[in-house]
Amino acid sequence: MTSGHNQRMEFLGDSIMQLVATEYLFIHFPDHHEGHLTLLRSSLVNNRTQAKVAEELGMQEFAITNDKTKRPVALRTKTLADLLESFIAALYIDKDLEYVHTFMNVCFFPRLKEFILNQDWNDPKSQLQQCCLTLRTEGKEPDIPLYK
């Protein structure tokens, strides 16, 4: 299924994580609007959170790298996140979606309280958009930034 690399697995794992996180947030936060749910989901499944989970689980020790030394190699955040997404895809393929739900219930969803308290979803782009929304004039549509 991988055709010699894990990018297809990363693609599948990312989609599955998005689905499971979306369903969880939809069920457990019934009074929140879709914009806030999107920000929370982004906090849960971004590269930083994925890399942290992968590191906590020691996944980097099982990564096959081009480094010929036998010592553990420090992996970049993106590489760790990709490793976790590939793992999620493999878990889904080898077991089923229920196993992915269980994994995320243990390793991801308990972090939500911390994300909400620290407003971890508030990356610079989100902060800029929120600022623009607060500056809107009564009765007028807000000016949303145009990114180039």
One Martini backbone bead per residue (centre of mass of N, CA, C, O) as a GRO file, in nm:
protein
  148
    1MET     BB    1   0.051   0.065  -0.013
    2THR     BB    2   0.322   0.262  -0.011
    3SER     BB    3   0.529   0.253  -0.253
    4GLY     BB    4   0.810   0.294  -0.063
    5HIS     BB    5   0.639   0.495   0.121
    6ASN     BB    6   0.465   0.711   0.373
    7GLN     BB    7   0.272   0.926   0.233
    8ARG     BB    8   0.009   0.766   0.211
    9MET     BB    9  -0.015   0.713   0.515
   10GLU     BB   10  -0.026   1.006   0.602
   11PHE     BB   11  -0.281   1.079   0.451
   12LEU     BB   12  -0.466   0.878   0.595
   13GLY     BB   13  -0.404   0.954   0.891
   14ASP     BB   14  -0.495   1.247   0.876
   15SER     BB   15  -0.791   1.191   0.797
   16ILE     BB   16  -0.862   1.019   1.045
   17MET     BB   17  -0.796   1.227   1.263
   18GLN     BB   18  -0.999   1.436   1.168
   19LEU     BB   19  -1.251   1.263   1.203
   20VAL     BB   20  -1.224   1.186   1.505
   21ALA     BB   21  -1.201   1.475   1.614
   22THR     BB   22  -1.465   1.585   1.500
   23GLU     BB   23  -1.656   1.390   1.640
   24TYR     BB   24  -1.574   1.450   1.930
   25LEU     BB   25  -1.637   1.757   1.928
   26PHE     BB   26  -1.933   1.739   1.839
   27ILE     BB   27  -2.025   1.575   2.094
   28HIS     BB   28  -1.862   1.739   2.346
   29PHE     BB   29  -1.940   2.041   2.188
   30PRO     BB   30  -2.256   2.149   2.134
   31ASP     BB   31  -2.213   2.484   2.194
   32HIS     BB   32  -2.014   2.506   1.964
   33HIS     BB   33  -1.886   2.651   1.708
   34GLU     BB   34  -1.722   2.575   1.416
   35GLY     BB   35  -1.477   2.760   1.459
   36HIS     BB   36  -1.389   2.643   1.735
   37LEU     BB   37  -1.370   2.347   1.648
   38THR     BB   38  -1.147   2.395   1.440
   39LEU     BB   39  -0.934   2.499   1.641
   40LEU     BB   40  -0.928   2.246   1.818
   41ARG     BB   41  -0.853   2.045   1.599
   42SER     BB   42  -0.588   2.181   1.522
   43SER     BB   43  -0.453   2.134   1.801
   44LEU     BB   44  -0.467   1.819   1.792
   45VAL     BB   45  -0.347   1.774   1.464
   46ASN     BB   46  -0.086   1.897   1.475
   47ASN     BB   47   0.250   1.871   1.456
   48ARG     BB   48   0.317   1.931   1.753
   49THR     BB   49   0.128   1.721   1.884
   50GLN     BB   50   0.218   1.473   1.728
   51ALA     BB   51   0.518   1.486   1.813
   52LYS     BB   52   0.471   1.463   2.115
   53VAL     BB   53   0.339   1.186   2.111
   54ALA     BB   54   0.564   1.033   1.966
   55GLU     BB   55   0.777   1.094   2.181
   56GLU     BB   56   0.629   0.975   2.432
   57LEU     BB   57   0.623   0.680   2.277
   58GLY     BB   58   0.907   0.634   2.119
   59MET     BB   59   0.905   0.630   1.794
   60GLN     BB   60   1.196   0.723   1.709
   61GLU     BB   61   1.332   0.434   1.770
   62PHE     BB   62   1.169   0.305   1.498
   63ALA     BB   63   1.305   0.469   1.294
   64ILE     BB   64   1.400   0.484   0.960
   65THR     BB   65   1.713   0.600   0.859
   66ASN     BB   66   2.008   0.739   0.701
   67ASP     BB   67   2.150   0.694   0.956
   68LYS     BB   68   2.435   0.485   1.032
   69THR     BB   69   2.406   0.506   1.314
   70LYS     BB   70   2.305   0.364   1.638
   71ARG     BB   71   2.199   0.609   1.737
   72PRO     BB   72   1.980   0.821   1.833
   73VAL     BB   73   1.765   1.027   1.647
   74ALA     BB   74   1.681   1.348   1.592
   75LEU     BB   75   1.367   1.458   1.516
   76ARG     BB   76   1.163   1.633   1.355
   77THR     BB   77   0.853   1.743   1.385
   78LYS     BB   78   0.747   1.653   1.106
   79THR     BB   79   0.854   1.362   1.120
   80LEU     BB   80   0.695   1.276   1.372
   81ALA     BB   81   0.415   1.338   1.257
   82ASP     BB   82   0.436   1.142   1.018
   83LEU     BB   83   0.474   0.891   1.189
   84LEU     BB   84   0.199   0.906   1.331
   85GLU     BB   85   0.018   0.902   1.081
   86SER     BB   86   0.115   0.624   0.987
   87PHE     BB   87   0.024   0.473   1.237
   88ILE     BB   88  -0.276   0.532   1.212
   89ALA     BB   89  -0.311   0.388   0.943
   90ALA     BB   90  -0.217   0.111   1.040
   91LEU     BB   91  -0.430   0.077   1.259
   92TYR     BB   92  -0.669   0.089   1.067
   93ILE     BB   93  -0.587  -0.146   0.877
   94ASP     BB   94  -0.528  -0.372   1.100
   95LYS     BB   95  -0.789  -0.293   1.233
   96ASP     BB   96  -0.972  -0.005   1.328
   97LEU     BB   97  -1.145   0.274   1.417
   98GLU     BB   98  -1.171   0.201   1.720
   99TYR     BB   99  -0.864   0.208   1.779
  100VAL     BB  100  -0.830   0.506   1.712
  101HIS     BB  101  -1.018   0.613   1.924
  102THR     BB  102  -0.862   0.500   2.165
  103PHE     BB  103  -0.593   0.638   2.113
  104MET     BB  104  -0.710   0.932   2.121
  105ASN     BB  105  -0.835   0.914   2.405
  106VAL     BB  106  -0.544   0.884   2.537
  107CYS     BB  107  -0.337   1.091   2.357
  108PHE     BB  108  -0.533   1.360   2.293
  109PHE     BB  109  -0.804   1.453   2.447
  110PRO     BB  110  -0.671   1.533   2.730
  111ARG     BB  111  -0.548   1.812   2.599
  112LEU     BB  112  -0.788   2.011   2.574
  113LYS     BB  113  -0.783   2.166   2.839
  114GLU     BB  114  -0.507   2.296   2.789
  115PHE     BB  115  -0.578   2.437   2.522
  116ILE     BB  116  -0.803   2.614   2.638
  117LEU     BB  117  -0.645   2.757   2.866
  118ASN     BB  118  -0.397   2.843   2.650
  119GLN     BB  119  -0.486   2.893   2.359
  120ASP     BB  120  -0.332   2.704   2.130
  121TRP     BB  121  -0.493   2.790   1.863
  122ASN     BB  122  -0.343   3.082   1.872
  123ASP     BB  123  -0.218   3.156   1.614
  124PRO     BB  124  -0.117   3.413   1.425
  125LYS     BB  125  -0.342   3.389   1.211
  126SER     BB  126  -0.581   3.378   1.410
  127GLN     BB  127  -0.523   3.647   1.550
  128LEU     BB  128  -0.558   3.826   1.302
  129GLN     BB  129  -0.852   3.747   1.239
  130GLN     BB  130  -0.969   3.835   1.513
  131CYS     BB  131  -0.887   4.128   1.493
  132CYS     BB  132  -1.048   4.195   1.236
  133LEU     BB  133  -1.329   4.124   1.357
  134THR     BB  134  -1.317   4.348   1.590
  135LEU     BB  135  -1.292   4.598   1.363
  136ARG     BB  136  -1.565   4.604   1.278
  137THR     BB  137  -1.839   4.745   1.145
  138GLU     BB  138  -2.148   4.813   1.184
  139GLY     BB  139  -2.301   4.608   0.936
  140LYS     BB  140  -2.025   4.503   0.841
  141GLU     BB  141  -1.799   4.343   0.684
  142PRO     BB  142  -1.516   4.199   0.741
  143ASP     BB  143  -1.175   4.227   0.715
  144ILE     BB  144  -0.997   3.993   0.552
  145PRO     BB  145  -0.721   3.857   0.500
  146LEU     BB  146  -0.480   3.844   0.236
  147TYR     BB  147  -0.298   3.577   0.114
  148LYS     BB  148   0.051   3.546  -0.047
   0.00000   0.00000   0.00000
